[in-house]
Short mmCIF file of N, CA and C in Angstrom, two decimals:
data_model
loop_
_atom_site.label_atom_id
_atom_site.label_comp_id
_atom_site.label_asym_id
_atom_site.label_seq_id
_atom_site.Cartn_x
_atom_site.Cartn_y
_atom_site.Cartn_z
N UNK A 987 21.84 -46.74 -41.53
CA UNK A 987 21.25 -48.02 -41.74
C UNK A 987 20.46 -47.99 -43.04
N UNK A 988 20.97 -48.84 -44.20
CA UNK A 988 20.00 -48.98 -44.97
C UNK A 988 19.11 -50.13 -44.95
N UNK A 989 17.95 -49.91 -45.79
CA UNK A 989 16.36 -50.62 -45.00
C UNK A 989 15.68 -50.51 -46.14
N UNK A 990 15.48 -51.40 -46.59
CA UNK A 990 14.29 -52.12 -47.56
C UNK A 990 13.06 -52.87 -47.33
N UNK A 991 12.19 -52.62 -47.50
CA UNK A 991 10.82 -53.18 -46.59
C UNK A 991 10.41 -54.37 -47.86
N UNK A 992 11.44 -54.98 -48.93
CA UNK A 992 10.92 -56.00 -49.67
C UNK A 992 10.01 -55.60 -50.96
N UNK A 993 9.65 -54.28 -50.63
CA UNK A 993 8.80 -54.42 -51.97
C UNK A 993 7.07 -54.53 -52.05
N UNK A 994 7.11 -54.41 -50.71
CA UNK A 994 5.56 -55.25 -50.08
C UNK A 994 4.49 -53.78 -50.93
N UNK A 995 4.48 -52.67 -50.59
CA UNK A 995 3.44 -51.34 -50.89
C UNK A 995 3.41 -51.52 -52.26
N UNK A 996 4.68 -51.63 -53.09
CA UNK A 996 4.21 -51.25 -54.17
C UNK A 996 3.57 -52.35 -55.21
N UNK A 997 3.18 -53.90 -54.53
CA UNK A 997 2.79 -54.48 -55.20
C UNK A 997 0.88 -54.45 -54.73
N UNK A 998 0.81 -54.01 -53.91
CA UNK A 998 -0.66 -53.77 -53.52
C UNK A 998 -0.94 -52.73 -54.78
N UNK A 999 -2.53 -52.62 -55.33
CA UNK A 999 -2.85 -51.88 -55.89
C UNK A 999 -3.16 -50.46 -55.38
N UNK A 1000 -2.69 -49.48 -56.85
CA UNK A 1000 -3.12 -47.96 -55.87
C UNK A 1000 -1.91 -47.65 -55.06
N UNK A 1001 -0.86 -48.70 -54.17
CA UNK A 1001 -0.37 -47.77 -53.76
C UNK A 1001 1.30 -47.21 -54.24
N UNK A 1002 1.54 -47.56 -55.27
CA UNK A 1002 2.55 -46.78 -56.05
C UNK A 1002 2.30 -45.71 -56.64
N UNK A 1003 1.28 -44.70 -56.48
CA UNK A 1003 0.24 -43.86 -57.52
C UNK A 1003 1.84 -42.90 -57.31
N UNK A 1004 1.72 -42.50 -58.40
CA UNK A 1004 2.68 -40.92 -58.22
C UNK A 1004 1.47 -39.69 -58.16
N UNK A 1005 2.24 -38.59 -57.43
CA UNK A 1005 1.55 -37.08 -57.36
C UNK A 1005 1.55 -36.70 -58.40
N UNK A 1006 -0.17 -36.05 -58.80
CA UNK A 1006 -0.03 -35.65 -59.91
C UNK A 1006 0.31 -34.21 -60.01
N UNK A 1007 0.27 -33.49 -60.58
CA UNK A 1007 0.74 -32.38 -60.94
C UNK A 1007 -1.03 -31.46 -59.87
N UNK A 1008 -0.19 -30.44 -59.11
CA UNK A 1008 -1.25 -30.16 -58.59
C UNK A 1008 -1.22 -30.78 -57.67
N UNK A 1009 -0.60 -31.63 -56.41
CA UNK A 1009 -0.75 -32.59 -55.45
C UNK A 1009 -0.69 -31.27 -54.22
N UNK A 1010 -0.74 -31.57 -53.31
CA UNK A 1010 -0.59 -30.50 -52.02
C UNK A 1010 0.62 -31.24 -50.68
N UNK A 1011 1.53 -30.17 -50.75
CA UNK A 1011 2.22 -30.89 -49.31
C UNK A 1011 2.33 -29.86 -48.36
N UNK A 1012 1.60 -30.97 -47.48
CA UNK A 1012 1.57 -30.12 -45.61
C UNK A 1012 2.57 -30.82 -44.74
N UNK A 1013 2.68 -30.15 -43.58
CA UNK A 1013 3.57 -30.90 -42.58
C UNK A 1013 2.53 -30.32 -41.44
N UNK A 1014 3.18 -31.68 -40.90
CA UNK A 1014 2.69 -32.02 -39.15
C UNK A 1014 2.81 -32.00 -38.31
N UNK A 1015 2.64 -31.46 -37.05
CA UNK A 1015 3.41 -32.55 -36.02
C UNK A 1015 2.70 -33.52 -35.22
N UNK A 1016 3.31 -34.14 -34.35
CA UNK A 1016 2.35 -35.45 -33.78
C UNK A 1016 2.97 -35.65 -32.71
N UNK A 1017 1.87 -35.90 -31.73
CA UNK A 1017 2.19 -36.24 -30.48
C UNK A 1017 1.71 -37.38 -29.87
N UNK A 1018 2.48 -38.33 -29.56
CA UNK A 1018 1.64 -39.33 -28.91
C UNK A 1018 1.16 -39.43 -27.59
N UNK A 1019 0.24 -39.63 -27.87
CA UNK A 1019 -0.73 -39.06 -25.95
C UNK A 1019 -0.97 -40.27 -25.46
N UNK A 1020 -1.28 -41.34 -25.78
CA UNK A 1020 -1.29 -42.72 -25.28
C UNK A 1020 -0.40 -44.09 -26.18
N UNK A 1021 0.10 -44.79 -25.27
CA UNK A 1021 0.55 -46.28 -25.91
C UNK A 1021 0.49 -47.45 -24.96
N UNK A 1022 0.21 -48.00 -25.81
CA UNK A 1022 -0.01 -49.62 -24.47
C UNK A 1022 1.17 -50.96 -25.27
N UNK A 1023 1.77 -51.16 -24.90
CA UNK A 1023 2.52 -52.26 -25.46
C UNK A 1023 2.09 -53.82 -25.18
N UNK A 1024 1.92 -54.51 -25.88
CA UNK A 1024 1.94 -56.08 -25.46
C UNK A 1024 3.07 -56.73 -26.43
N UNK A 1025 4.03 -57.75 -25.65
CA UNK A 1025 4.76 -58.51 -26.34
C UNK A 1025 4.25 -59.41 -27.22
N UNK A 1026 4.93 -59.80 -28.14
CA UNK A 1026 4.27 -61.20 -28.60
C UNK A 1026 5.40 -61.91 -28.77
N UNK A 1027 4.89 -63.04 -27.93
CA UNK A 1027 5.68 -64.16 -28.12
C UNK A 1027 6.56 -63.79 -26.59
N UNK A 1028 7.37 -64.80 -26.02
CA UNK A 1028 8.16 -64.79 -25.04
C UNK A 1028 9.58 -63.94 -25.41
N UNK A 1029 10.13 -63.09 -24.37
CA UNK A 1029 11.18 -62.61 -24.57
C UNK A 1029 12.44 -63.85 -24.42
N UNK A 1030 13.09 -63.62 -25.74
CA UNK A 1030 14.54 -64.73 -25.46
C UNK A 1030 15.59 -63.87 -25.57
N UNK A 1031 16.65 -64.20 -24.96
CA UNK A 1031 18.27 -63.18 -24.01
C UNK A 1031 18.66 -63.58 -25.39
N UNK A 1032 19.18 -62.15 -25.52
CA UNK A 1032 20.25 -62.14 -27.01
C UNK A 1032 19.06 -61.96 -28.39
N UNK A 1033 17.99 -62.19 -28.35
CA UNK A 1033 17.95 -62.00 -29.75
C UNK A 1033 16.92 -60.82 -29.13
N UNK A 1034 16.15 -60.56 -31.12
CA UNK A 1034 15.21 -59.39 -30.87
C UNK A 1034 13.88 -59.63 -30.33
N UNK A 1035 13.96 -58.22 -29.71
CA UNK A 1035 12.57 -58.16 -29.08
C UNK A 1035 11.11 -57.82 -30.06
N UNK A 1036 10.00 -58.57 -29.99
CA UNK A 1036 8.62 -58.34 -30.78
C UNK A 1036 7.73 -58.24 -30.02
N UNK A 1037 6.93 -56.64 -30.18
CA UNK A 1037 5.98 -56.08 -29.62
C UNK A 1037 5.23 -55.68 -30.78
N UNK A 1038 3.56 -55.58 -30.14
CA UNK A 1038 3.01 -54.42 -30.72
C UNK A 1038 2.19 -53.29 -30.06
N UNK A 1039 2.06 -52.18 -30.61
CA UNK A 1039 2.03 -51.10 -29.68
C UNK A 1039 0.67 -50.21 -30.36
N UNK A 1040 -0.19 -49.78 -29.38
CA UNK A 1040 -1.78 -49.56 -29.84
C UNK A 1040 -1.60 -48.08 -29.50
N UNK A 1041 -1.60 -46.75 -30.19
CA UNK A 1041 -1.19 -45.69 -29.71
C UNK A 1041 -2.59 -44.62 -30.10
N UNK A 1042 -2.39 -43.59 -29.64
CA UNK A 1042 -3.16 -42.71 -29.82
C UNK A 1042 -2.06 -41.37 -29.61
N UNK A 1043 -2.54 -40.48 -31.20
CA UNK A 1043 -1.81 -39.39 -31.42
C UNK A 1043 -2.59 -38.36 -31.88
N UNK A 1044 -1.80 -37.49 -31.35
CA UNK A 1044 -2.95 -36.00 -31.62
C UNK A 1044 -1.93 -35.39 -32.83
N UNK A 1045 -2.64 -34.78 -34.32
CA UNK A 1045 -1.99 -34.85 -34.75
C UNK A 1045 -2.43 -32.86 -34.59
N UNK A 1046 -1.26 -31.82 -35.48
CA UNK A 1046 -1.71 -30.50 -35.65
C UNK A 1046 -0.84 -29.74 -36.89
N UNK A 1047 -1.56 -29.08 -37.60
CA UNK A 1047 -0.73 -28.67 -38.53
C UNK A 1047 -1.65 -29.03 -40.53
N UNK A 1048 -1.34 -29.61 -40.86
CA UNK A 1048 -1.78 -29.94 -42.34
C UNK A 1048 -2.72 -30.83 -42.07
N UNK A 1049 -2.38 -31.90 -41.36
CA UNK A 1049 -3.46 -32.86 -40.88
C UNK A 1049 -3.74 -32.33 -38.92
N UNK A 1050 -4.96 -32.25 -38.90
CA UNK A 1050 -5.33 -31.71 -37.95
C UNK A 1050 -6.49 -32.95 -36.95
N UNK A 1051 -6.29 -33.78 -36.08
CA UNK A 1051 -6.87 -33.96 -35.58
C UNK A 1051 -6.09 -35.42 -34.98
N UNK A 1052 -7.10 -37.13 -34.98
CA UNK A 1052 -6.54 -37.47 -33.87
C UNK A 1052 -6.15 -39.12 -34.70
N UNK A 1053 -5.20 -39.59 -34.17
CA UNK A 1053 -4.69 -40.92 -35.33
C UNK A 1053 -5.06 -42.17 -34.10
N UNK A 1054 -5.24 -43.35 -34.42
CA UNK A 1054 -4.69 -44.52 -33.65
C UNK A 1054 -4.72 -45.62 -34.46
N UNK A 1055 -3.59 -46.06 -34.02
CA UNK A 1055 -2.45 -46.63 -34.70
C UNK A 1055 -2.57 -48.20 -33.86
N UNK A 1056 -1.82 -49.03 -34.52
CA UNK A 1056 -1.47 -50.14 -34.33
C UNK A 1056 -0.17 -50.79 -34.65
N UNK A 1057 1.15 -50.80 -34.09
CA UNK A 1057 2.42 -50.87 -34.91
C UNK A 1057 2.60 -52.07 -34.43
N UNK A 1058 2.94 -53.09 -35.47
CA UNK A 1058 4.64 -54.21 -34.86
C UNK A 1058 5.66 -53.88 -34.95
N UNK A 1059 6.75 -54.12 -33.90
CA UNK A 1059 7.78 -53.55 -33.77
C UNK A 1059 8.72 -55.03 -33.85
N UNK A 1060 10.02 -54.98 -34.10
CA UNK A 1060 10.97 -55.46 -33.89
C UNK A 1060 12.12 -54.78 -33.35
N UNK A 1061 12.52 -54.84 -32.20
CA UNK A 1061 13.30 -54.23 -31.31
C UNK A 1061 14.86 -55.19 -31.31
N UNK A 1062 16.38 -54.74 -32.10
CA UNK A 1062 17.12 -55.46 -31.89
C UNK A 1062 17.62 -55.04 -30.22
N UNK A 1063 18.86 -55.78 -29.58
CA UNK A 1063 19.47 -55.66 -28.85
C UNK A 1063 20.11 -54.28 -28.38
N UNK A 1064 20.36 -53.83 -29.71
CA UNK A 1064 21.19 -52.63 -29.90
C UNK A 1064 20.39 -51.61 -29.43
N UNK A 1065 18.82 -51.66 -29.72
CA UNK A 1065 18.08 -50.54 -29.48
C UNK A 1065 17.50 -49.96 -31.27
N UNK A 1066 18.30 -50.88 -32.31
CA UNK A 1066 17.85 -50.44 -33.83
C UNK A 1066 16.58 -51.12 -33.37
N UNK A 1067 15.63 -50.87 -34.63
CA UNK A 1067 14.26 -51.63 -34.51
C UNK A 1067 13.68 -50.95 -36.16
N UNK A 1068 12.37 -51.71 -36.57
CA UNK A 1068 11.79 -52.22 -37.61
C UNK A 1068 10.02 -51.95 -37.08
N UNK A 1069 9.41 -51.52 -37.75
CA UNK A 1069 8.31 -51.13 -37.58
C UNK A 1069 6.94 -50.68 -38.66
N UNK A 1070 6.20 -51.67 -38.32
CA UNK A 1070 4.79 -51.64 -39.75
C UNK A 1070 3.67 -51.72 -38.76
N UNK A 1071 2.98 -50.66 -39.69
CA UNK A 1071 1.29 -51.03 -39.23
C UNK A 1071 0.77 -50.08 -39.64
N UNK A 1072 -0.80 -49.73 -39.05
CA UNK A 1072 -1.79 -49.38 -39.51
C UNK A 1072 -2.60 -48.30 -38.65
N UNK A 1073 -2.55 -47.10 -39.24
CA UNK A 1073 -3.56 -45.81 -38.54
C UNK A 1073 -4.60 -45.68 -39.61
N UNK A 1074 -5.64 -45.78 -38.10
CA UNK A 1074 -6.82 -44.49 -38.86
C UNK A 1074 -6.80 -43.12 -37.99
N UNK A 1075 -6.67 -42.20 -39.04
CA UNK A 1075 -6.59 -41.06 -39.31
C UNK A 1075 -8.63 -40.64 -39.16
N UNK A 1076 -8.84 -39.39 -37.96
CA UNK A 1076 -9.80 -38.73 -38.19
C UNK A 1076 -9.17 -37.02 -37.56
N UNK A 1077 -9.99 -36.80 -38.13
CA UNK A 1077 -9.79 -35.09 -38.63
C UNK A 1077 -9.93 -34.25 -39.60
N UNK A 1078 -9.00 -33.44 -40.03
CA UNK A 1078 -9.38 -32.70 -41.39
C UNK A 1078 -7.87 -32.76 -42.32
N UNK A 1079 -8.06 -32.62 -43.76
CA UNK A 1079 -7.19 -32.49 -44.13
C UNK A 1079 -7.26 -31.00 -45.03
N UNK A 1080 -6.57 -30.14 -44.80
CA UNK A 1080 -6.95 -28.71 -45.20
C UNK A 1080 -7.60 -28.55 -44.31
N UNK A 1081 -8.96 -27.96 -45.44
CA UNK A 1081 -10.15 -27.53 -45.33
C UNK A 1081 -11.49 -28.77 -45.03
N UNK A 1082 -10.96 -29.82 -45.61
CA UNK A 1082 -12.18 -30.86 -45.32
C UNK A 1082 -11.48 -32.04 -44.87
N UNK A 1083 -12.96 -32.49 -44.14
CA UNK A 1083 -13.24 -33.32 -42.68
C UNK A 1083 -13.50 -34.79 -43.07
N UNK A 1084 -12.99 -35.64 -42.38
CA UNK A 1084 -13.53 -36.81 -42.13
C UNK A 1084 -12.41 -37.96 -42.00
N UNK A 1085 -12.29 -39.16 -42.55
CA UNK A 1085 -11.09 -40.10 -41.69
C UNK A 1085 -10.56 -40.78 -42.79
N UNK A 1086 -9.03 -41.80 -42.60
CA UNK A 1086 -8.95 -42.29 -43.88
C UNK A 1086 -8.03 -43.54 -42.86
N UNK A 1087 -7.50 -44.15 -43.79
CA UNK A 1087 -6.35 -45.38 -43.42
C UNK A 1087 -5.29 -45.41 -43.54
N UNK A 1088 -4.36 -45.45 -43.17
CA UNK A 1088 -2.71 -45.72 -43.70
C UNK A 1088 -2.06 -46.40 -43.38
N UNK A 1089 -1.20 -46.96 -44.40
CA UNK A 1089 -0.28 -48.04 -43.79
C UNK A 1089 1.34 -47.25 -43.26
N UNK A 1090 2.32 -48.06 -42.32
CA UNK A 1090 3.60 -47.18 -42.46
C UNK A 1090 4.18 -48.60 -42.59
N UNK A 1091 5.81 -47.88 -42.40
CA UNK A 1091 6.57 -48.75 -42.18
C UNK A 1091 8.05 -47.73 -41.96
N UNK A 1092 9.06 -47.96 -41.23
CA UNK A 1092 9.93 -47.24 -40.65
C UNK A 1092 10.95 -48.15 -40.29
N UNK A 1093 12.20 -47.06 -39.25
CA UNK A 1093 13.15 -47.69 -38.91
C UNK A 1093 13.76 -46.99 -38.00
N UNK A 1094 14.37 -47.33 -36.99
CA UNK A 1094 15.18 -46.99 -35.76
C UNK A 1094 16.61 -47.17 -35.76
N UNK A 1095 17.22 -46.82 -36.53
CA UNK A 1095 19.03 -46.73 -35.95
C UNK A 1095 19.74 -46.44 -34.89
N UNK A 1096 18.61 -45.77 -33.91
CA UNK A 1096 19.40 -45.60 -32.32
C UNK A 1096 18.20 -45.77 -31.56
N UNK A 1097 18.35 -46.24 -30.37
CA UNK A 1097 17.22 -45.88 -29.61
C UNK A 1097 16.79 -44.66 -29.40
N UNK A 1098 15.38 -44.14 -29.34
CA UNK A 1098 14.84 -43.13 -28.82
C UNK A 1098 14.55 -42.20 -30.43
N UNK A 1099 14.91 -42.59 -31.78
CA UNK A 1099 14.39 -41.81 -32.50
C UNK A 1099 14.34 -42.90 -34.24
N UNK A 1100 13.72 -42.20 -34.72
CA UNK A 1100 13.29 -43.35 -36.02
C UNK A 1100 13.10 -42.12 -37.42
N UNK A 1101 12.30 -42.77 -37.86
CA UNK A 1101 11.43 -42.57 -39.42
C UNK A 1101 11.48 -43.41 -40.12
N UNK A 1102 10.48 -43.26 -41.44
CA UNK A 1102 9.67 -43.87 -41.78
C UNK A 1102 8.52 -43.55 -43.32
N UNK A 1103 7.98 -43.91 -43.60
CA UNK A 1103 6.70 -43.85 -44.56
C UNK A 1103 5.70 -44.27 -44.38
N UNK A 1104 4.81 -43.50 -44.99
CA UNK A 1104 3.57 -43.67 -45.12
C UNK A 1104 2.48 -43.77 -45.82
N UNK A 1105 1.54 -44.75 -46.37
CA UNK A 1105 0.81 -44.09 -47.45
C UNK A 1105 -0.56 -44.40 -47.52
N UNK A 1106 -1.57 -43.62 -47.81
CA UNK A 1106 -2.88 -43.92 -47.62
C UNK A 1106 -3.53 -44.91 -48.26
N UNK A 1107 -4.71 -45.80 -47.34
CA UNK A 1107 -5.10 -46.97 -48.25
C UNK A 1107 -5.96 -46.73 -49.04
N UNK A 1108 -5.68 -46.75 -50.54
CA UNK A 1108 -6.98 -46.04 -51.00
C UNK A 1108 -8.60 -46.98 -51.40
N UNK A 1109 -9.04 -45.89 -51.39
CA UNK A 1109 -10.65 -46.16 -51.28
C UNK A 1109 -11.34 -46.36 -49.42
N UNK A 1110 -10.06 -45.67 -48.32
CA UNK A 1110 -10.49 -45.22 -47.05
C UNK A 1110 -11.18 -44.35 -46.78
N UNK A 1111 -10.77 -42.86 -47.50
CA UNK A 1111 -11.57 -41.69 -47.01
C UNK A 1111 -12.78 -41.70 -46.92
N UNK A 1112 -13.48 -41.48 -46.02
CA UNK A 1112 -14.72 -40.87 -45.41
C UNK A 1112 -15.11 -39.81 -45.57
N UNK A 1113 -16.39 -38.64 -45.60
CA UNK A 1113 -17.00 -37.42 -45.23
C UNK A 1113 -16.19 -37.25 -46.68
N UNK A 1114 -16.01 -35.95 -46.31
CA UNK A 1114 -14.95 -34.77 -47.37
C UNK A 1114 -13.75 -35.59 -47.61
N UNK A 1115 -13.12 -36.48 -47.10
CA UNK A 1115 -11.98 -37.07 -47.62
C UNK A 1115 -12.03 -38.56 -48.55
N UNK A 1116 -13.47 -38.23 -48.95
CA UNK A 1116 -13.59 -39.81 -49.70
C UNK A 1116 -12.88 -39.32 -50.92
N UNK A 1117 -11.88 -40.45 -51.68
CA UNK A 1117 -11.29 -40.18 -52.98
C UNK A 1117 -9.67 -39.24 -52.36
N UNK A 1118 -9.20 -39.53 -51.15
CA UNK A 1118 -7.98 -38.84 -50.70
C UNK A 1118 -7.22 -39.91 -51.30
N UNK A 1119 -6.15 -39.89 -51.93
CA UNK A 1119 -4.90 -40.18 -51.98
C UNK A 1119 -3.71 -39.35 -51.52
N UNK A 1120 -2.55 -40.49 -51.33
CA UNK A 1120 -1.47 -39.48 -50.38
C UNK A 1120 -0.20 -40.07 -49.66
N UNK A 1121 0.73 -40.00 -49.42
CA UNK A 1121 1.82 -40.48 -48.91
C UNK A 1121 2.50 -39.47 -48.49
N UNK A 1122 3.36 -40.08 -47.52
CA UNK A 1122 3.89 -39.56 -46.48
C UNK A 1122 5.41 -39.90 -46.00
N UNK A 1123 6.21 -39.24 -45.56
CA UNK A 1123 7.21 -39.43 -44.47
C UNK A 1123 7.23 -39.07 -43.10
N UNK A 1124 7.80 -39.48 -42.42
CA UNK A 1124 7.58 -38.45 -40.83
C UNK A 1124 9.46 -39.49 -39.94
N UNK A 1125 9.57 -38.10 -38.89
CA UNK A 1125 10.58 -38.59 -38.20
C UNK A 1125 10.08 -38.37 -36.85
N UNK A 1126 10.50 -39.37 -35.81
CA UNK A 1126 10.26 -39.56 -34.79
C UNK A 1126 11.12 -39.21 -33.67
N UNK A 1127 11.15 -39.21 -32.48
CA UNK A 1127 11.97 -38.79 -31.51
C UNK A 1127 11.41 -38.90 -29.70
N UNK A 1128 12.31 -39.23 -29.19
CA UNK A 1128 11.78 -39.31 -27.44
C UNK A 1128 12.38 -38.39 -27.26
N UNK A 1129 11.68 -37.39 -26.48
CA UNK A 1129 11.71 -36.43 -25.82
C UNK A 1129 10.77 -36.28 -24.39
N UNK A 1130 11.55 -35.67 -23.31
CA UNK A 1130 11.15 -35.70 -21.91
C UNK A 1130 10.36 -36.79 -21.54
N UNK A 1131 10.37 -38.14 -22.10
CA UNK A 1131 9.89 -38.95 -21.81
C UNK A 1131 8.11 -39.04 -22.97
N UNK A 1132 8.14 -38.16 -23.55
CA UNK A 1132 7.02 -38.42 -24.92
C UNK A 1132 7.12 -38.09 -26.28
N UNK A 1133 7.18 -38.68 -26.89
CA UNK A 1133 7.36 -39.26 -28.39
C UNK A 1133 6.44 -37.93 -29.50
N UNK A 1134 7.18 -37.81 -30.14
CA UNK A 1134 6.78 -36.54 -31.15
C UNK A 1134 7.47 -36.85 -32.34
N UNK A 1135 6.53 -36.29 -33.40
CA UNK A 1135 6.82 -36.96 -34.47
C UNK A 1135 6.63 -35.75 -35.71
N UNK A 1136 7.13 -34.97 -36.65
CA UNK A 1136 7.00 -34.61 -37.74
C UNK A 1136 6.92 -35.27 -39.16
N UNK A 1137 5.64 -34.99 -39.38
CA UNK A 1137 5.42 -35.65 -41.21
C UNK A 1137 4.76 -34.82 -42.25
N UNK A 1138 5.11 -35.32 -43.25
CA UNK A 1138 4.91 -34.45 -44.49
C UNK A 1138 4.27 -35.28 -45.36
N UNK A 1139 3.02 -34.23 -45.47
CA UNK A 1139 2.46 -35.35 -46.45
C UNK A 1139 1.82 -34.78 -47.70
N UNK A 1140 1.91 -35.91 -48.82
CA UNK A 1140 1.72 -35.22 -50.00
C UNK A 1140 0.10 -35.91 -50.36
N UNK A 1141 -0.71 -35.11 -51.24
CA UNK A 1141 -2.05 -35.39 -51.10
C UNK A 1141 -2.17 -35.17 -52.11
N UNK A 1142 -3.81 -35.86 -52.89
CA UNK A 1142 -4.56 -35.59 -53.53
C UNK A 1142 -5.83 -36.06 -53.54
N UNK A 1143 -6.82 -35.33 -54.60
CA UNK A 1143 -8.32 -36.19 -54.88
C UNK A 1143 -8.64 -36.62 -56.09
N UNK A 1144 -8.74 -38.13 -55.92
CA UNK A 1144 -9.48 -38.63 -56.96
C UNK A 1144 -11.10 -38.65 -57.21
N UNK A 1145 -12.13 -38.80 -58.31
CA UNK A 1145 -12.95 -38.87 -58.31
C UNK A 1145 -13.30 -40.42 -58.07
N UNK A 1146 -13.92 -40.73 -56.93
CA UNK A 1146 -14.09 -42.04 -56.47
C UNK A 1146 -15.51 -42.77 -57.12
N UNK A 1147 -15.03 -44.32 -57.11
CA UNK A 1147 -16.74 -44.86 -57.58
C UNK A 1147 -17.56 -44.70 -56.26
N UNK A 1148 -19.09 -45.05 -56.56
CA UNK A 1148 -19.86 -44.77 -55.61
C UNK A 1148 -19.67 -45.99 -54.45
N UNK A 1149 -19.57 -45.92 -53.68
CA UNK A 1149 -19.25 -46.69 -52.41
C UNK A 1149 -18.00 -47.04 -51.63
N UNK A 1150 -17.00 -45.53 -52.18
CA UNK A 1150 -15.55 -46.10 -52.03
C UNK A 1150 -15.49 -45.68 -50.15
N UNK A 1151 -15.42 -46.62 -49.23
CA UNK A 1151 -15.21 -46.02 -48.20
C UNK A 1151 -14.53 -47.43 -47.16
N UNK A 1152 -13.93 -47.13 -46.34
CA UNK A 1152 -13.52 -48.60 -46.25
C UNK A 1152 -14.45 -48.83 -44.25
#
């Protein structure tokens, strides 16, 4: 399935930044430990289904600690589906602590597994992660009935103005 999300990230500011030389890439994994779904809008026979889904994920590995998320989904018939939204991220990245924002956006070609992108909103980081920049991929998957996810993410630090925190 090819999948174009329009163009939407890279007209926001900041978030087309390229890695600079010197950037750091970790990988993840992720587990989702809670989700609550609410529909929106009435389900109609034959077309797609629209939810959004409020999750909580433990993340371990490069990014170390705990995400919750907020996704809209578009669910076709088939079981393909379409998916954007918004985590905050708290934990550590490396060596230093504190939380940031990210947007994704992804895609499902079969039921039960996906991927996607990701990229940090900048001027989010908190604590030790104020001035994080960073983007991401990750792939998804159902398994035994809970959702796990691997991502890779590429990082850096800018020197931020004084009050960058969102």
């Amino acid at each position: 399935m090819n999948f174009t999300w329009g163009g939407l990230a890279p007209l926001a500011s900041g978030f087309a930044e390229e890695p600079p030389a010197g950037a750091v890439t970790d990988t993840s994994s992720v587990e989702v430990v809670e989700i609550q779904k609410t529909d929106i809008g009435p389900h109609v026979d034959g077309a797609p289904a629209t939810f959004a889904t409020l999750m909580t994920e433990r993340f371990t590995g490069g990014l170390d600690g705990m995400g919750y998320a907020d996704h809209v989904r578009v669910v076709r018939p088939d079981g393909t589906q379409l998916v954007t939204g918004v985590e905050r991220f708290v934990g550590s990245v490396g060596d230093r602590s504190g939380s940031f924002v990210l947007t994704c956006y992804g895609f499902g070609d079969r039921p039960g597994a996906g991927e996607g992108y990701w990229t940090v909103v900048p001027g989010s980081g908190t604590g030790e992660l104020t001035g994080l920049r960073g983007r991401g991929s990750f792939t998804i998957e159902l398994r035994d009935g809970v959702w796990h996810a691997k991502d890779t993410f590429t990082h850096w630090f800018v020197a931020s103005p004084e009050g960058e925190q969102a």
